[in-house]
Coordinates of C-alpha atoms in Angstrom, one line a residue:
Chain A
X1 CA 72.1 82.3 82.9
X2 CA 68.1 82.4 80.8
X3 CA 68.6 81.8 77.2
X4 CA 66.1 84.4 75.1
X5 CA 63.3 83.1 72.3
X6 CA 66.4 83.9 69.5
X7 CA 69.3 82.1 71.3
X8 CA 67.2 79.2 71.8
X9 CA 66.1 79.1 68.2
X10 CA 69.2 79.5 67.1
X11 CA 71.0 77.2 69.2
X12 CA 68.5 74.7 68.0
X13 CA 69.0 75.4 64.8
X14 CA 72.8 75.1 64.6
X15 CA 72.3 71.9 66.6
X16 CA 69.5 70.9 63.5
X17 CA 72.0 72.0 60.9
X18 CA 74.9 69.9 62.3
X19 CA 72.5 66.7 62.7
X20 CA 71.7 66.8 59.1
X21 CA 75.5 67.4 57.9
X22 CA 78.3 65.3 57.4
X23 CA 78.7 64.3 60.8
X24 CA 75.8 61.3 61.1
X25 CA 76.5 60.6 64.8
X26 CA 75.8 63.4 67.2
X27 CA 74.7 62.7 70.7
X28 CA 71.3 62.9 71.2
X29 CA 71.3 64.7 75.1
X30 CA 71.1 68.5 74.4
X31 CA 73.8 68.7 77.0
X32 CA 76.2 66.4 75.1
X33 CA 75.5 68.4 72.2
X34 CA 76.1 72.0 73.6
X35 CA 79.2 70.3 75.4
X36 CA 80.5 69.2 72.0
X37 CA 80.5 72.6 70.4
X38 CA 81.9 74.3 73.3
X39 CA 84.9 72.1 73.5
X40 CA 87.0 73.4 71.0
X41 CA 86.9 77.1 72.2
X42 CA 87.6 75.6 75.9
X43 CA 90.3 73.0 75.4
X44 CA 93.3 74.9 75.3
X45 CA 92.8 77.0 78.4
X46 CA 91.2 74.1 80.3
X47 CA 94.7 72.1 79.5
X48 CA 96.6 75.3 80.9
X49 CA 94.8 76.4 83.7
X50 CA 95.1 72.5 84.8
X51 CA 97.9 71.9 84.2
X52 CA 100.1 75.3 84.9
X53 CA 97.7 76.6 87.5
X54 CA 95.3 74.2 89.7
X55 CA 98.0 70.9 89.3
X56 CA 101.1 73.0 90.7
X57 CA 98.7 74.2 93.7
X58 CA 97.9 70.9 94.7
X59 CA 101.3 69.7 93.5
X60 CA 103.2 72.0 95.9
X61 CA 101.5 71.0 98.6
X62 CA 102.5 67.2 98.1
X63 CA 106.1 68.2 97.5
X64 CA 106.5 70.3 100.7
X65 CA 105.9 66.5 102.8
X66 CA 108.6 65.1 99.9
X67 CA 112.2 65.3 99.2
X68 CA 113.5 66.0 95.8
X69 CA 116.8 66.8 94.3
X70 CA 115.8 68.1 91.0
X71 CA 116.1 64.8 89.3
X72 CA 115.3 61.2 90.6
X73 CA 113.0 59.6 92.7
X74 CA 110.7 61.8 94.9
X75 CA 110.7 60.3 98.6
X76 CA 108.4 60.7 101.3
X77 CA 109.5 63.0 104.1
X78 CA 106.7 63.5 106.6
X79 CA 107.2 66.6 108.3
X80 CA 110.8 67.0 107.8
X81 CA 110.7 69.8 105.5
X82 CA 108.5 71.8 107.7
X83 CA 110.7 71.6 110.4
X84 CA 113.9 72.2 108.5
X85 CA 112.5 75.7 107.2
X86 CA 112.4 76.8 110.7
X87 CA 115.1 75.3 112.5
X88 CA 117.8 75.4 109.7
X89 CA 116.6 78.1 106.9
X90 CA 115.4 80.1 109.5
X91 CA 112.0 80.7 107.8
X92 CA 111.1 83.0 111.0
X93 CA 113.8 85.5 110.3
X94 CA 112.8 85.2 106.6
X95 CA 109.3 86.2 107.4
X96 CA 110.3 89.0 109.8
X97 CA 111.9 90.5 106.7
X98 CA 109.3 90.2 104.1
X99 CA 106.8 91.4 106.9
X100 CA 109.3 94.5 107.4
X101 CA 109.9 95.1 103.4
X102 CA 105.8 95.1 103.2
X103 CA 106.0 98.2 106.1
X104 CA 108.7 99.9 104.3
X105 CA 106.7 100.0 101.5
X106 CA 103.1 99.8 102.0
X107 CA 102.3 102.9 104.3
X108 CA 104.5 105.4 102.0
X109 CA 103.3 104.2 98.7
X110 CA 99.9 104.2 100.0
X111 CA 100.3 107.7 101.4
X112 CA 102.2 109.5 98.3
X113 CA 100.0 107.8 95.5
X114 CA 96.8 109.3 97.3
X115 CA 98.3 112.6 97.7
X116 CA 99.7 113.1 94.3
X117 CA 96.1 111.8 93.2
X118 CA 94.5 114.7 95.1
X119 CA 97.2 117.4 93.7
X120 CA 96.4 115.9 90.1
X121 CA 92.4 116.2 90.8
X122 CA 91.8 119.4 89.4
X123 CA 90.8 121.6 87.1
X124 CA 94.3 122.9 85.9
X125 CA 96.2 123.0 82.7
X126 CA 98.9 120.6 82.4
X127 CA 97.2 117.7 84.4
X128 CA 97.0 114.9 82.1
X129 CA 100.6 115.3 81.2
X130 CA 101.2 114.8 85.0
X131 CA 99.3 111.8 85.2
X132 CA 101.3 110.4 82.1
X133 CA 104.7 111.3 83.5
X134 CA 104.1 109.9 86.8
X135 CA 102.7 106.3 85.0
X136 CA 105.7 106.1 83.1
X137 CA 107.9 103.6 85.4
X138 CA 104.9 101.5 85.7
X139 CA 105.8 99.2 82.5
X140 CA 109.8 99.7 83.0
X141 CA 111.1 96.3 83.2
X142 CA 111.8 96.2 86.6
X143 CA 115.2 94.1 86.3
X144 CA 116.5 96.9 84.0
X145 CA 115.3 99.6 86.6
X146 CA 117.0 98.1 89.3
X147 CA 120.2 97.8 87.7
X148 CA 120.1 101.6 86.7
X149 CA 118.8 102.5 90.9
X150 CA 121.9 99.7 91.9
X151 CA 124.3 102.1 89.9
X152 CA 122.7 105.2 91.4
X153 CA 123.3 103.7 94.9
X154 CA 126.8 102.5 94.5
X155 CA 129.1 103.0 96.9
X156 CA 131.6 104.0 94.8
X157 CA 130.7 107.0 94.1
X158 CA 127.5 106.6 92.8
X159 CA 124.9 109.2 92.0
X160 CA 123.2 109.5 95.2
X161 CA 126.8 110.0 96.8
X162 CA 127.1 112.5 94.9
X163 CA 124.3 114.3 95.2
X164 CA 124.0 114.0 99.2
X165 CA 127.7 115.8 98.8
X166 CA 126.7 118.5 97.5
X167 CA 124.9 119.4 100.3
X168 CA 128.0 118.5 102.9
X169 CA 126.2 114.9 103.4
X170 CA 128.5 111.7 103.9
X171 CA 126.2 108.9 102.2
X172 CA 125.8 105.8 103.9
X173 CA 126.8 102.5 101.8
X174 CA 123.6 102.0 100.5
X175 CA 123.2 98.7 99.3
X176 CA 126.0 97.0 101.1
X177 CA 125.0 98.1 104.4
X178 CA 122.2 95.8 106.3
X179 CA 120.7 99.1 107.5
X180 CA 120.3 100.7 104.3
X181 CA 119.7 97.8 101.3
X182 CA 116.0 97.4 102.4
X183 CA 114.9 100.9 102.3
X184 CA 116.6 101.4 99.2
X185 CA 115.2 98.2 97.4
X186 CA 111.8 99.7 99.0
X187 CA 112.2 103.0 97.5
X188 CA 112.6 101.9 94.3
X189 CA 109.9 99.7 94.3
X190 CA 107.6 102.8 95.3
X191 CA 109.4 105.0 93.0
X192 CA 108.2 102.5 90.0
X193 CA 104.3 101.8 91.1
X194 CA 103.5 104.8 92.6
X195 CA 101.9 106.0 89.6
X196 CA 99.9 103.0 88.8
X197 CA 98.8 103.2 92.6
X198 CA 98.2 107.1 91.8
X199 CA 95.8 106.5 89.0
X200 CA 93.2 104.1 91.0
X201 CA 93.2 106.9 93.3
X202 CA 92.9 109.2 90.4
X203 CA 89.9 107.2 89.3
X204 CA 88.5 106.8 92.7
X205 CA 88.2 110.7 93.5
X206 CA 87.0 111.3 90.0
X207 CA 83.9 109.2 91.0
X208 CA 82.8 111.3 93.6
X209 CA 80.6 113.6 92.8
X210 CA 81.1 117.6 92.9
X211 CA 78.0 118.3 94.4
X212 CA 79.2 116.8 97.7
X213 CA 82.3 119.3 97.9
X214 CA 80.0 122.0 97.0
X215 CA 77.9 121.4 99.9
X216 CA 80.4 121.5 102.0
X217 CA 82.0 124.3 100.6
X218 CA 78.6 126.3 101.4
X219 CA 78.5 125.0 105.3
X220 CA 82.4 126.2 105.5
X221 CA 84.3 123.2 105.6
X222 CA 88.1 123.5 104.9
X223 CA 89.5 121.7 102.3
X224 CA 91.4 119.6 104.6
X225 CA 88.2 118.9 106.1
X226 CA 86.4 117.9 103.0
X227 CA 89.5 115.4 102.5
X228 CA 89.1 113.8 106.0
X229 CA 85.2 113.7 105.8
X230 CA 83.9 113.5 101.6
X231 CA 87.2 111.8 100.0
X232 CA 88.7 109.4 102.5
X233 CA 85.5 107.7 103.6
X234 CA 84.3 107.5 99.6
X235 CA 87.7 106.1 99.2
X236 CA 87.4 103.4 101.0
X237 CA 86.6 100.6 98.8
X238 CA 89.6 101.8 96.4
X239 CA 91.7 101.9 99.7
X240 CA 90.7 98.1 99.7
X241 CA 91.7 97.3 96.3
X242 CA 95.0 99.0 96.5
X243 CA 96.0 98.4 99.7
X244 CA 95.2 94.5 98.9
X245 CA 96.9 94.0 95.7
X246 CA 99.8 95.9 96.9
X247 CA 100.4 93.6 99.9
X248 CA 100.0 90.8 97.8
X249 CA 102.4 92.2 95.2
X250 CA 104.9 93.3 97.8
X251 CA 105.0 89.8 99.5
X252 CA 106.3 88.6 96.2
X253 CA 108.9 91.2 95.9
X254 CA 111.5 89.4 93.4
X255 CA 113.2 91.4 90.6
X256 CA 114.3 94.6 92.1
X257 CA 115.2 92.7 95.1
X258 CA 117.6 90.4 93.1
X259 CA 119.0 92.9 91.1
X260 CA 119.8 95.5 93.8
X261 CA 121.4 93.1 96.4
X262 CA 122.9 90.3 93.7
X263 CA 120.1 87.5 95.0
X264 CA 122.1 86.1 98.0
X265 CA 119.9 87.6 100.6
X266 CA 122.9 90.1 101.4
X267 CA 124.2 92.1 103.4
X268 CA 124.2 89.2 105.9
X269 CA 120.8 88.0 105.7
X270 CA 119.2 91.7 106.0
X271 CA 117.5 91.5 102.3
X272 CA 116.6 87.3 102.4
X273 CA 112.6 87.5 102.1
X274 CA 110.4 84.6 101.2
X275 CA 110.2 84.7 97.7
X276 CA 114.1 85.0 97.0
X277 CA 114.7 82.2 99.7
X278 CA 112.0 79.9 97.9
X279 CA 114.3 80.4 94.9
X280 CA 118.0 80.2 97.1
X281 CA 116.7 76.9 98.8
X282 CA 114.9 75.5 95.9
X283 CA 117.1 76.1 92.7
X284 CA 120.6 77.1 94.2
X285 CA 120.3 74.5 96.6
X286 CA 118.3 71.8 94.9
X287 CA 116.4 71.1 98.1
X288 CA 113.0 71.2 96.3
X289 CA 110.8 70.0 99.0
X290 CA 111.7 72.5 101.6
X291 CA 111.6 75.2 98.8
X292 CA 107.9 74.0 98.4
X293 CA 106.9 74.7 102.3
X294 CA 108.4 77.8 102.1
X295 CA 106.5 78.2 99.0
X296 CA 103.1 76.8 100.6
X297 CA 104.2 78.8 104.0
X298 CA 104.2 82.1 101.5
X299 CA 101.0 81.6 99.8
X300 CA 99.1 80.5 103.4
X301 CA 100.7 84.3 104.7
X302 CA 99.5 86.0 101.7
X303 CA 96.0 84.4 101.9
X304 CA 95.9 85.2 105.6
X305 CA 96.9 89.0 104.9
X306 CA 94.3 89.6 102.5
X307 CA 91.4 88.3 104.1
X308 CA 92.0 90.1 107.2
X309 CA 92.0 93.6 105.1
X310 CA 89.1 92.0 103.6
X311 CA 87.0 92.0 107.0
X312 CA 88.5 95.2 108.2
X313 CA 87.3 97.0 105.4
X314 CA 84.0 95.3 105.1
X315 CA 83.2 96.5 108.6
X316 CA 83.5 100.1 107.5
X317 CA 80.9 101.8 105.7
X318 CA 81.2 101.4 101.5
X319 CA 79.7 104.0 100.2
X320 CA 77.6 103.2 96.7
X321 CA 76.4 106.0 94.1
X322 CA 75.8 106.0 90.5
Chain B
X1 CA 93.3 126.5 97.8
X2 CA 90.3 126.2 95.8
X3 CA 88.2 127.6 99.2
X4 CA 89.7 130.9 98.3
X5 CA 89.3 130.7 94.6
X6 CA 85.8 129.4 94.7
X7 CA 84.0 131.9 97.0
X8 CA 84.1 135.1 94.2
X9 CA 81.8 133.1 92.5
X10 CA 79.2 132.6 95.4
X11 CA 78.6 136.8 94.5
X12 CA 80.7 139.3 93.1
X13 CA 81.3 141.4 96.1
X14 CA 84.3 139.3 97.7
X15 CA 86.2 139.4 94.5
X16 CA 86.2 143.1 94.6
X17 CA 87.3 143.3 98.1
X18 CA 89.9 140.6 97.8
X19 CA 91.5 142.8 95.1
X20 CA 95.5 142.6 94.7
X21 CA 96.7 140.9 97.7
X22 CA 94.7 137.8 96.6
X23 CA 95.4 137.7 93.5
X24 CA 99.2 137.6 94.2
X25 CA 98.5 134.8 97.1
X26 CA 97.1 132.7 94.4
X27 CA 99.6 133.3 91.8
X28 CA 102.2 132.0 94.3
X29 CA 99.9 129.1 95.8
X30 CA 99.7 128.1 92.1
X31 CA 103.4 128.6 91.1
X32 CA 104.5 126.7 94.1
X33 CA 102.1 123.5 93.0
X34 CA 103.6 123.6 90.0
X35 CA 107.2 123.5 91.1
X36 CA 106.0 120.5 93.7
X37 CA 104.6 118.6 90.5
X38 CA 107.5 119.3 88.4
X39 CA 109.9 118.1 91.1
X40 CA 107.9 115.2 91.2
X41 CA 108.3 114.6 87.6
X42 CA 111.9 115.3 87.5
X43 CA 112.1 112.2 90.1
X44 CA 110.4 110.3 87.8
X45 CA 112.3 111.0 84.6
X46 CA 116.1 111.2 86.1
X47 CA 117.4 107.3 86.4
X48 CA 116.2 107.1 82.2
X49 CA 118.3 110.3 81.7
X50 CA 121.1 108.9 83.7
X51 CA 120.9 105.4 82.1
X52 CA 121.0 106.7 78.5
X53 CA 124.1 109.4 79.6
X54 CA 125.6 106.5 81.5
X55 CA 125.7 104.0 78.3
X56 CA 127.3 106.6 75.9
X57 CA 130.4 107.3 78.7
X58 CA 133.4 104.8 78.2
X59 CA 134.1 102.4 81.0
X60 CA 136.3 105.2 82.4
X61 CA 134.5 107.5 83.6
X62 CA 131.0 105.9 84.7
X63 CA 131.9 106.8 88.2
X64 CA 134.5 109.2 87.7
X65 CA 131.7 111.8 86.2
X66 CA 128.1 112.2 87.8
X67 CA 125.7 110.7 86.5
X68 CA 123.9 114.0 85.9
X69 CA 126.3 114.8 83.7
X70 CA 126.4 114.0 79.9
X71 CA 129.3 112.6 78.0
X72 CA 131.4 114.9 76.6
X73 CA 132.4 112.6 74.4
X74 CA 129.7 109.9 73.6
X75 CA 131.1 106.4 73.1
X76 CA 128.6 105.3 70.4
X77 CA 130.3 102.5 70.0
X78 CA 129.2 100.9 73.8
X79 CA 126.4 99.9 71.5
X80 CA 127.5 97.6 68.7
X81 CA 129.3 96.3 71.5
X82 CA 127.2 95.4 73.8
X83 CA 124.9 93.9 70.9
X84 CA 127.4 91.2 69.5
X85 CA 129.9 89.5 71.5
X86 CA 132.1 91.7 72.9
X87 CA 135.4 89.6 73.7
X88 CA 136.4 90.9 77.2
X89 CA 132.7 90.3 78.4
X90 CA 130.0 88.0 77.6
X91 CA 127.3 90.7 76.3
X92 CA 125.2 89.4 73.6
X93 CA 122.2 91.8 73.9
X94 CA 121.7 91.3 70.2
X95 CA 120.9 87.2 71.1
X96 CA 119.2 87.9 74.2
X97 CA 116.9 90.1 72.2
X98 CA 116.1 88.1 69.8
X99 CA 115.5 85.5 72.4
X100 CA 113.1 87.6 74.3
X101 CA 111.5 89.1 71.2
X102 CA 110.4 85.4 70.1
X103 CA 109.1 84.1 73.7
X104 CA 107.0 87.5 74.1
X105 CA 105.5 87.4 70.6
X106 CA 104.5 83.5 71.2
X107 CA 103.4 83.9 74.7
X108 CA 101.6 87.1 73.4
X109 CA 99.7 85.4 70.2
X110 CA 98.7 82.6 72.3
X111 CA 97.6 84.5 75.0
X112 CA 95.2 86.1 73.2
X113 CA 94.1 84.0 70.9
X114 CA 93.1 81.0 73.5
X115 CA 91.9 83.5 75.8
X116 CA 89.4 84.8 72.7
X117 CA 88.3 81.3 72.7
X118 CA 87.5 80.5 76.2
X119 CA 86.0 83.9 76.5
X120 CA 83.7 83.2 73.9
X121 CA 82.9 80.1 74.9
X122 CA 81.9 81.7 78.5
X123 CA 80.1 84.7 77.1
X124 CA 77.9 83.3 74.3
X125 CA 77.5 79.6 74.5
X126 CA 75.7 77.5 77.3
X127 CA 76.9 74.1 78.3
X128 CA 76.8 72.1 81.2
X129 CA 79.2 73.2 84.1
X130 CA 80.2 76.5 82.5
X131 CA 79.9 78.3 85.3
X132 CA 81.4 75.7 87.4
X133 CA 84.7 76.3 85.6
X134 CA 84.5 79.6 85.1
X135 CA 84.4 79.6 89.0
X136 CA 87.4 77.6 88.9
X137 CA 89.0 79.6 86.6
X138 CA 88.3 82.9 89.0
X139 CA 89.7 80.8 91.7
X140 CA 93.0 80.8 90.4
X141 CA 93.1 84.3 90.1
X142 CA 94.2 84.0 93.9
X143 CA 97.4 81.8 93.2
X144 CA 100.5 84.1 93.3
X145 CA 102.5 83.3 90.5
X146 CA 106.1 82.7 93.0
X147 CA 103.8 79.6 94.7
X148 CA 104.0 77.9 91.7
X149 CA 107.6 78.4 90.3
X150 CA 108.8 74.7 92.1
X151 CA 106.4 72.6 90.8
X152 CA 106.1 74.6 87.5
X153 CA 109.7 73.4 87.4
X154 CA 109.1 70.1 88.3
X155 CA 106.3 69.5 85.7
X156 CA 108.8 71.2 83.1
X157 CA 111.4 68.7 84.1
X158 CA 109.5 65.7 83.4
X159 CA 108.3 67.2 80.7
X160 CA 111.5 67.2 79.1
X161 CA 111.2 71.2 78.4
X162 CA 114.2 72.5 80.8
X163 CA 115.8 75.1 79.1
X164 CA 113.6 75.7 76.0
X165 CA 111.8 78.4 74.5
X166 CA 108.9 76.3 75.1
X167 CA 109.1 76.3 79.1
X168 CA 109.0 80.0 79.1
X169 CA 106.2 80.7 77.1
X170 CA 103.7 77.7 77.7
X171 CA 102.3 78.3 81.0
X172 CA 101.0 81.8 80.1
X173 CA 100.0 81.0 75.6
X174 CA 97.0 78.7 76.7
X175 CA 94.8 81.8 77.5
X176 CA 95.1 83.1 81.4
X177 CA 92.0 83.5 83.5
X178 CA 92.7 87.1 83.7
X179 CA 92.8 87.8 80.1
X180 CA 89.6 85.4 79.7
X181 CA 88.0 87.2 82.6
X182 CA 88.4 90.4 80.9
X183 CA 87.3 89.7 77.1
X184 CA 84.4 87.4 79.0
X185 CA 82.9 91.0 80.3
X186 CA 83.6 92.6 77.2
X187 CA 82.1 89.7 75.1
X188 CA 78.9 89.6 77.1
X189 CA 78.2 93.2 76.2
X190 CA 77.9 92.6 72.2
X191 CA 73.7 93.1 71.5
X192 CA 72.8 89.6 70.5
X193 CA 70.7 91.2 67.7
X194 CA 74.0 91.5 66.0
X195 CA 75.2 88.0 66.7
X196 CA 71.7 86.4 65.6
X197 CA 71.8 88.1 62.2
X198 CA 75.4 86.7 61.4
X199 CA 74.0 83.5 62.3
X200 CA 70.8 83.9 60.3
X201 CA 73.4 84.8 57.4
X202 CA 74.5 81.3 57.8
X203 CA 77.8 82.0 60.4
X204 CA 79.0 79.2 62.8
X205 CA 80.3 80.2 65.6
X206 CA 84.2 80.7 64.1
X207 CA 82.6 83.4 61.8
X208 CA 81.2 85.0 64.0
X209 CA 83.8 85.0 66.4
X210 CA 85.8 86.2 63.4
X211 CA 83.6 88.7 61.8
X212 CA 82.0 90.2 64.7
X213 CA 83.3 89.6 67.6
X214 CA 86.8 90.4 67.2
X215 CA 86.2 93.4 64.8
X216 CA 83.8 94.9 67.9
X217 CA 86.0 94.0 70.4
X218 CA 89.3 95.6 69.3
X219 CA 89.7 98.0 72.4
X220 CA 89.9 94.6 74.6
X221 CA 91.8 92.6 72.4
X222 CA 94.8 95.2 72.1
X223 CA 94.4 95.7 76.0
X224 CA 95.1 92.0 76.4
X225 CA 97.8 91.8 73.8
X226 CA 99.5 94.6 75.8
X227 CA 99.5 93.1 79.3
X228 CA 100.6 89.8 77.6
X229 CA 103.7 91.5 75.7
X230 CA 104.5 93.4 78.7
X231 CA 104.7 90.4 81.1
X232 CA 106.4 88.8 78.4
X233 CA 109.2 91.3 77.9
X234 CA 109.7 92.0 81.7
X235 CA 109.6 88.3 83.1
X236 CA 112.4 87.5 85.1
X237 CA 112.1 84.6 87.5
X238 CA 110.5 82.3 85.4
X239 CA 113.0 82.1 83.0
X240 CA 115.9 82.7 85.4
X241 CA 114.7 79.5 86.7
X242 CA 114.0 77.2 83.7
X243 CA 116.8 78.7 81.0
X244 CA 120.2 77.3 82.0
X245 CA 122.4 78.0 79.0
X246 CA 123.6 81.5 78.3
X247 CA 122.3 81.5 74.5
X248 CA 118.8 80.9 75.5
X249 CA 118.6 84.0 77.9
X250 CA 116.4 86.6 77.9
X251 CA 117.4 90.3 78.1
X252 CA 116.3 90.5 82.0
X253 CA 118.4 87.3 82.5
X254 CA 121.2 88.8 80.4
X255 CA 121.2 91.9 82.5
X256 CA 120.9 89.9 86.1
X257 CA 124.0 87.7 84.9
X258 CA 125.7 90.7 83.9
X259 CA 125.5 92.3 86.8
X260 CA 125.4 89.8 89.4
X261 CA 127.8 87.3 87.6
X262 CA 131.7 86.8 87.3
X263 CA 133.1 90.2 86.7
X264 CA 130.3 92.3 87.6
X265 CA 130.9 95.8 88.5
X266 CA 132.9 96.2 85.1
X267 CA 131.8 97.3 81.8
X268 CA 128.7 99.2 83.4
X269 CA 128.4 101.0 80.9
X270 CA 127.4 98.2 78.2
X271 CA 125.1 96.8 81.0
X272 CA 123.4 100.2 81.0
X273 CA 122.9 99.9 77.3
X274 CA 121.6 96.7 77.7
X275 CA 119.3 98.7 80.3
X276 CA 118.6 101.0 77.6
X277 CA 117.6 98.8 74.6
X278 CA 115.3 96.7 77.1
X279 CA 113.2 100.0 78.1
X280 CA 113.0 101.2 75.0
X281 CA 110.5 99.1 73.5
X282 CA 108.2 99.1 76.9
X283 CA 108.2 103.4 76.7
X284 CA 107.3 103.1 73.4
X285 CA 105.0 100.8 73.9
X286 CA 103.8 103.0 77.0
X287 CA 103.8 106.8 74.9
X288 CA 101.8 104.8 72.0
X289 CA 99.1 103.0 73.7
X290 CA 99.1 105.2 76.7
X291 CA 95.3 105.0 76.8
X292 CA 94.6 101.5 76.4
X293 CA 97.0 101.2 79.2
X294 CA 95.3 103.8 81.8
X295 CA 92.2 102.3 80.7
X296 CA 93.6 98.4 81.7
X297 CA 94.5 99.8 84.9
X298 CA 91.4 101.3 85.8
X299 CA 89.8 98.0 84.4
X300 CA 91.4 95.8 87.0
X301 CA 90.1 98.0 89.9
X302 CA 86.5 97.4 88.3
X303 CA 85.9 101.2 87.4

């Protein structure tokens, strides 16, 4: 980035005033002087990013080839953690459960969010009110919401069972059923983040010029056709963003799942997703090397999916207008 | 729907021919439209209402009365019971709330302050390696939180910080790449003339930041503060990992421990009190800062 003339003058002026001021020894070179000026601003975040982000990422990779029990020395383990997580911890199953959760979560979440956004994208009374109302769960503490929902889906005559009983339906055991536990978790998650995703689609729809719809209307295109031929193609980049962030988020699901199912991965191992397994293997089982290997596995899967989605949408046309 | 609604605008004739049948059809369509919106709204509101009702019921009627029936005789004593140490169960939601407040405030103040400093350097100063360092920060945005939990715990173990407040907020209190990125975008848009004027008046970097940049950047600072506060308040996994004594627990840990720990399933009414007091600050923030929250979400998608 090129400096403007005034900026240069200002920089030189400040440098000169430091030079003639109290500090007699100022480095000669321009780069060193600039660095000295920026360091007080940069240091805290640099320490934070290095210590709590960069080093951990490198370290998790190293740790996945070592054993550590939470105290004492690290021992080199070679590929043992990696074989253990597949042979003994059944990481392949956890990966499958994680994928199942993502599959339960993403398509329904995306379709509902888009549908709500289309409904609210009208010039009618009260639309702003409903947008706010639907967004309310977004900030709500997932752990607290999970608890409330676990009470609603309690097999001991929780609200869900009582509600179904009004129609003469006998509800399943919900969270203590290995068939229903995961759909309930996905449902709670959809409930919590639907409004959030809706807002992205809403913003995307608002950005589409109304002249396009007017032109389509003159040509006699139905509302349905306008949605498929105008709205959806023009929401391509929004769709990419929503899908990538949702998939990344779903792969990391923890809080809601932990509270709804008690954090054991049960019933059976039907809700043992990778993130929960990292917690259970590492912090409950104190096998940190294996937990690190599971973390690297999860990171790899997330990266793969993000890149895949990006490429898929990149190959389709994106429309820009301003 | 609006194919019908829009066509009269093209010419007066079709409207005259459409007549009453058209109007009735339009009205009923509108009614259905609002009923659907309202129905969805009820689904979003129901758990909150259930929780408030449940938190005011005696333990005996938590499952014997439907959740949608208000308490016939509100048990207000549930609230003090859950806040203070209730003898039958270890609920100390007062303590948890204090812990949460301490950690969240420290996290928020640190994150906003240090992100702001870094953002100023990236937006307004020139120094060797600036773009490289910024690129490194952006790269770390790709790292999911869960991936660094294990190594972070190891670090905290060797820093002797396990089971302290420090361990909970320190990783997020020195400035986060995302907030730095948001603020940098904002700071870059401040006109250079304004900053030059301040410099001519003898302001150094610190006073430029304090007297010019901060007053002009209130929206982004509030947004950053909200992001940090909500993150700190709702954070669960990291404190669960790094705190092991109950006296240090945050609200989220207290709630989860109470519901999955020994004797779980009992005193669900007190647990719901805990859920309600955890949710109230978030709902208040949501209502007060609604515009900023919507803005911050839209900033995320780059719109």
